[in-house]
PDB file of C-alpha atoms in Angstrom:
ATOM      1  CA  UNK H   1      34.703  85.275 115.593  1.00 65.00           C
ATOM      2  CA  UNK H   2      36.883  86.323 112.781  1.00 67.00           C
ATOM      3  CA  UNK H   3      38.859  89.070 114.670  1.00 68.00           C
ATOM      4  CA  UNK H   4      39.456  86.101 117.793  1.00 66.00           C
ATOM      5  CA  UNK H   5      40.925  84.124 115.092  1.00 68.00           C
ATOM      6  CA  UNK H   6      43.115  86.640 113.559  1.00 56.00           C
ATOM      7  CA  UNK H   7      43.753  87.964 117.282  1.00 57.00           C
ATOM      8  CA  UNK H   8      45.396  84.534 117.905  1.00 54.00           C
ATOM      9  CA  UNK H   9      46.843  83.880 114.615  1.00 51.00           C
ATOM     10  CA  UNK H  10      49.311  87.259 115.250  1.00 49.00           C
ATOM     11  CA  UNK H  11      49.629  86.407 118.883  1.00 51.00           C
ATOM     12  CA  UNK H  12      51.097  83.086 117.833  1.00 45.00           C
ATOM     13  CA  UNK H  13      53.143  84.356 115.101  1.00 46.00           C
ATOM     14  CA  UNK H  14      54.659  86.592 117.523  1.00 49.00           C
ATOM     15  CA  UNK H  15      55.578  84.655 119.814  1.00 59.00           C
ATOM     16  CA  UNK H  16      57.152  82.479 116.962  1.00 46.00           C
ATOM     17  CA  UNK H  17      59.085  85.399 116.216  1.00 53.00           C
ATOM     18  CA  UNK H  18      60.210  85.988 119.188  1.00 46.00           C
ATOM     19  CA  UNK H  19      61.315  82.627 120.049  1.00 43.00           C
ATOM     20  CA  UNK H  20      63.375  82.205 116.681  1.00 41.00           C
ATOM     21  CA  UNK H  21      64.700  85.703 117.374  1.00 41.00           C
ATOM     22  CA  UNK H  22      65.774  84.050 120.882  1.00 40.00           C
ATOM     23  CA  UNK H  23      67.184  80.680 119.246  1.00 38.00           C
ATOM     24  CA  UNK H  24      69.416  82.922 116.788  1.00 37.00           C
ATOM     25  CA  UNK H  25      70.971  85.309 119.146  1.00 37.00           C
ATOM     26  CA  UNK H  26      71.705  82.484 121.763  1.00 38.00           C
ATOM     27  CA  UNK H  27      73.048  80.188 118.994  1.00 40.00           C
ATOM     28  CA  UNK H  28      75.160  82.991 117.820  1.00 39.00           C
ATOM     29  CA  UNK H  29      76.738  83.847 121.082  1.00 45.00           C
ATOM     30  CA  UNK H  30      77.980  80.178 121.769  1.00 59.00           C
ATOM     31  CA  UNK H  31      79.204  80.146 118.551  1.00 81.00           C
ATOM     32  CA  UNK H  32      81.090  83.197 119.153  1.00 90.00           C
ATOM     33  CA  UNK H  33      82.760  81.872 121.769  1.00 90.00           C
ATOM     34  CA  UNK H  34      83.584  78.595 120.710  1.00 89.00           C
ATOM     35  CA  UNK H  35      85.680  80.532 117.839  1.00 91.00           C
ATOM     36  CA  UNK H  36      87.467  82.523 120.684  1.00 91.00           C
ATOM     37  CA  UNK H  37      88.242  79.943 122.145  1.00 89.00           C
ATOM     38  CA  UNK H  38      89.509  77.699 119.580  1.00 87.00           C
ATOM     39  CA  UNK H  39      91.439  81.025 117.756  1.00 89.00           C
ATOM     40  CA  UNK H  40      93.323  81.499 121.859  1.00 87.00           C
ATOM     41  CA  UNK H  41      94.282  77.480 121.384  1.00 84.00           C
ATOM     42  CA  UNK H  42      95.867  78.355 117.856  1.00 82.00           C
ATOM     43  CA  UNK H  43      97.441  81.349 119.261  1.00 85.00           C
ATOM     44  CA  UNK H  44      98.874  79.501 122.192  1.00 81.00           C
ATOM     45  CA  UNK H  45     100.068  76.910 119.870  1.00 79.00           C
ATOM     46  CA  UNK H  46     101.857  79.608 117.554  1.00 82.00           C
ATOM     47  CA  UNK H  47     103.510  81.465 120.117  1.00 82.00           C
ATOM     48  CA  UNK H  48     104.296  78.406 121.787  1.00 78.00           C
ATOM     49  CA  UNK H  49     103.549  79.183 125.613  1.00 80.00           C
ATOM     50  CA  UNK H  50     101.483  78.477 128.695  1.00 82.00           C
ATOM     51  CA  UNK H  51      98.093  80.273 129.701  1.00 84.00           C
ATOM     52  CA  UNK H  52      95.526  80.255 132.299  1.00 86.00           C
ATOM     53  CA  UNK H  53      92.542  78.058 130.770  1.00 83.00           C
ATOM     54  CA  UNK H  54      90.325  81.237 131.542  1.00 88.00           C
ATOM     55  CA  UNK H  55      92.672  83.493 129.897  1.00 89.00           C
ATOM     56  CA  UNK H  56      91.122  81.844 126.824  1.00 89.00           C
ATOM     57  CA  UNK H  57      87.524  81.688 127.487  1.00 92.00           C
ATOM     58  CA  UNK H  58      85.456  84.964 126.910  1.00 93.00           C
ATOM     59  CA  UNK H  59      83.112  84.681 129.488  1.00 93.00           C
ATOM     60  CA  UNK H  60      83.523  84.262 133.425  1.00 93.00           C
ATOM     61  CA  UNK H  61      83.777  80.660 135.413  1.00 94.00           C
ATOM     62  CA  UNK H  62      84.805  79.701 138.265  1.00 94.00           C
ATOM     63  CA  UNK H  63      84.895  75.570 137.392  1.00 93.00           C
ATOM     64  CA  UNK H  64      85.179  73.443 134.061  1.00 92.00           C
ATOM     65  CA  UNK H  65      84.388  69.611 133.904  1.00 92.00           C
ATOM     66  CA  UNK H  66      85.932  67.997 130.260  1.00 88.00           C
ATOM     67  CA  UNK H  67      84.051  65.345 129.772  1.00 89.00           C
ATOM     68  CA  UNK H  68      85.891  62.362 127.847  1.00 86.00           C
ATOM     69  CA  UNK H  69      82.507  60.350 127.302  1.00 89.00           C
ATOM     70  CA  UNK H  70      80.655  62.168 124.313  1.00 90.00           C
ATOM     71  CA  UNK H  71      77.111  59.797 125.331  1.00 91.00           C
ATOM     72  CA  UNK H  72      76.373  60.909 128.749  1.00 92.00           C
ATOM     73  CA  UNK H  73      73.016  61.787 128.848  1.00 93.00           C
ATOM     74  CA  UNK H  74      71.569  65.151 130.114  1.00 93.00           C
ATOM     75  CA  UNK H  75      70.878  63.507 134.015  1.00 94.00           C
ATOM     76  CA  UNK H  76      74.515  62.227 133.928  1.00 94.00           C
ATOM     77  CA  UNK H  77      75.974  65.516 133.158  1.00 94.00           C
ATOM     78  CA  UNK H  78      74.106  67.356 135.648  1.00 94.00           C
ATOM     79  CA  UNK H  79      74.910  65.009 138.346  1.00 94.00           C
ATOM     80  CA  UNK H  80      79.086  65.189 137.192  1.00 92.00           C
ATOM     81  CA  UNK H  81      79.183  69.318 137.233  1.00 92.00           C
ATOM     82  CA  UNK H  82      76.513  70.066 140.151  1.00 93.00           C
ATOM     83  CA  UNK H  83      74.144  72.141 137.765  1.00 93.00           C
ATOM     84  CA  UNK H  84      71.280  72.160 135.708  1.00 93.00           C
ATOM     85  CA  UNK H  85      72.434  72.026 132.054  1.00 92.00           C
ATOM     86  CA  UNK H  86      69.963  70.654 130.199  1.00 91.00           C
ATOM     87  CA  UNK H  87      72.172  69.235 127.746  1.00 92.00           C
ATOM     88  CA  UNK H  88      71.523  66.451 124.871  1.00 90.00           C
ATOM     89  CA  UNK H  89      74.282  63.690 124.937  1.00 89.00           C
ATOM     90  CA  UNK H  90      76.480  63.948 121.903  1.00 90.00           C
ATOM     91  CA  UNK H  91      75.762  61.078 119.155  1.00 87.00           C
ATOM     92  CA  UNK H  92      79.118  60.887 117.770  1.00 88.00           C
ATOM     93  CA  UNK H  93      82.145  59.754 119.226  1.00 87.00           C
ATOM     94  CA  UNK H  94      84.313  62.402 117.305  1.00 89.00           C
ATOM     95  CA  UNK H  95      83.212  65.116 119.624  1.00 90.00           C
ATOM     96  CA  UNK H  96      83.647  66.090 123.166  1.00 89.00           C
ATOM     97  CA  UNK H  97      82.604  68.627 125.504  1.00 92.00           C
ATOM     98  CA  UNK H  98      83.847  71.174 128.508  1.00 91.00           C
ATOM     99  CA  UNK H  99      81.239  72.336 130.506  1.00 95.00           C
ATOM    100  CA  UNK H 100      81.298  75.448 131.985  1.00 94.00           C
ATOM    101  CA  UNK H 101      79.683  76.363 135.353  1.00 95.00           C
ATOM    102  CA  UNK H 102      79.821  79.497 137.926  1.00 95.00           C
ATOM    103  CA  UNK H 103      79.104  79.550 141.287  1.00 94.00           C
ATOM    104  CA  UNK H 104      77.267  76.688 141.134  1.00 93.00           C
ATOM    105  CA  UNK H 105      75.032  77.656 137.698  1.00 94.00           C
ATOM    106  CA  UNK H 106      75.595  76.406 133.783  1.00 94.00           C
ATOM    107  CA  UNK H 107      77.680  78.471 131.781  1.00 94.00           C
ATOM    108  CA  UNK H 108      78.382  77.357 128.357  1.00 94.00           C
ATOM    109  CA  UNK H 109      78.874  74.017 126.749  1.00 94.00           C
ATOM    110  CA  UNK H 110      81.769  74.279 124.596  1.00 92.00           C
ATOM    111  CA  UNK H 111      81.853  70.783 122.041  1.00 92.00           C
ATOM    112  CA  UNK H 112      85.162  70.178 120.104  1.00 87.00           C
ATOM    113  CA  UNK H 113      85.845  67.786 117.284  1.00 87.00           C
ATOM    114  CA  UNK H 114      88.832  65.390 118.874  1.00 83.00           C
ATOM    115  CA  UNK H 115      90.278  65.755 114.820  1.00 82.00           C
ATOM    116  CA  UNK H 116      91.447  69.493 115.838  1.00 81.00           C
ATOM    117  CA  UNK H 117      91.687  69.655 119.586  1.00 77.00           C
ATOM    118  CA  UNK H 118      93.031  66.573 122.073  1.00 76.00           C
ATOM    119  CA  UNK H 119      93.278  67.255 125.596  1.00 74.00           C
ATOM    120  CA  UNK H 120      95.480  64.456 127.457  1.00 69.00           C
ATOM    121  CA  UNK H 121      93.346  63.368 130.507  1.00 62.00           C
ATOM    122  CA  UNK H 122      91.438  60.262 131.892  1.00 54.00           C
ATOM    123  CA  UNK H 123      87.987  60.303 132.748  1.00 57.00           C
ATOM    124  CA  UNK H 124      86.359  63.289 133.578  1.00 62.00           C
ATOM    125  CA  UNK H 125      89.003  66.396 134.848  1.00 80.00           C
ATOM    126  CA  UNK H 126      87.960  69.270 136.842  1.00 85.00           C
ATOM    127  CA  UNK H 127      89.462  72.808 135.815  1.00 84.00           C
ATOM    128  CA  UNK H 128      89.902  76.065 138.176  1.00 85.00           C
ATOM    129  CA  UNK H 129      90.533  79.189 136.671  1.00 84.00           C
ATOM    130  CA  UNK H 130      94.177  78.589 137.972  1.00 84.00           C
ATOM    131  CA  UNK H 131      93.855  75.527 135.517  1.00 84.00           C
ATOM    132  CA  UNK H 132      96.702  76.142 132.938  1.00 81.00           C
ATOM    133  CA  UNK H 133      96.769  75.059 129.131  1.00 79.00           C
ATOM    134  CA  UNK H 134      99.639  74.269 127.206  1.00 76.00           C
ATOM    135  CA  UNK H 135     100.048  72.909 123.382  1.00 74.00           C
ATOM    136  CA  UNK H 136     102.517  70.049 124.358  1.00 70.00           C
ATOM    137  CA  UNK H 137     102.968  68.496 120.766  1.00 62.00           C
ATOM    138  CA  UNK H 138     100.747  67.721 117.702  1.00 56.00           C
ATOM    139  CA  UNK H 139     100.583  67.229 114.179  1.00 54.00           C
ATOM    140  CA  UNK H 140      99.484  70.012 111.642  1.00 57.00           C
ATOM    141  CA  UNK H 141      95.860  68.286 111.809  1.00 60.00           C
ATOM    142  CA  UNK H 142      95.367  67.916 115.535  1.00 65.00           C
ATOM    143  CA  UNK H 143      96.861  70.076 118.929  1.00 69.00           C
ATOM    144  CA  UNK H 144      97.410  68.244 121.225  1.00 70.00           C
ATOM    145  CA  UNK H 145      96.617  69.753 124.442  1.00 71.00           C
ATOM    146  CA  UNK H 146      97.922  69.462 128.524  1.00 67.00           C
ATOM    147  CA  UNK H 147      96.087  70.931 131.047  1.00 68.00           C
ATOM    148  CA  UNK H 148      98.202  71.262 134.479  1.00 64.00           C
ATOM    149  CA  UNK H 149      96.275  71.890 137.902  1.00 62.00           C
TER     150      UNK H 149
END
């Protein structure tokens, strides 16, 4: 009875282990790309040019949906980019979101603080990878951004 117990006590804690292990690597990774892709914005901004939005994105897409309302809930979103995202609305309206999909499948879900980053659109946009991205004006707190199709 005692080894069951202690059998299922390190299976458990295993698994826990495992899991966290999971959490931190995954967490890390979209962190690691939302800093590439916000350092690529700052870079654009200094050297004052134009760029293919997926010239800035370290990973490969083939479509990106901005979405301009931060408390669409996780049906909503799947419905507006055509995948499964499993996504938790936002719960501030300081943030917003660009959801990444490829051929047909959830990407990454890059969330940026409106205070740093504005991208001039209405409603929700579509981007292609021959989406461009230019710095059209802005104050020292907050790039503003244009996307042209």
């Amino acid at each position: 009875m005692k080894k069951s117990i202690l059998m299922l006590v390190v299976l458990v804690g295993l698994i826990s282990i495992g899991y966290l292990a999971f959490l931190l690597t995954t967490n890390g990774n979209n962190s690691n790309s939302t800093k590439i892709i916000e350092q690529n914005i700052v870079k654009l901004k200094n050297e004052n040019r134009t760029a293919k939005f997926a010239d800035i994105t370290p990973f490969v897409w083939d479509k990106a949906f901005i979405i301009e309302d931060p408390f669409l809930n996780e049906e909503a979103l799947d419905r507006i980019v055509g995948a499964k995202c499993n996504l938790d609305r936002l719960e501030t309206d300081i943030k917003r979101r660009i959801i990444f999909v490829n051929e047909g499948k959830f990407v990454f879900d890059y969330i940026y603080d409106i205070r740093d980053f504005m991208y001039k659109y209405v409603g929700t946009t579509v981007l292609t990878k021959s989406s461009s991205i230019l710095v059209e004006k802005g104050t020292t707190e907050t790039i503003i951004l244009k996307i042209e199709q």
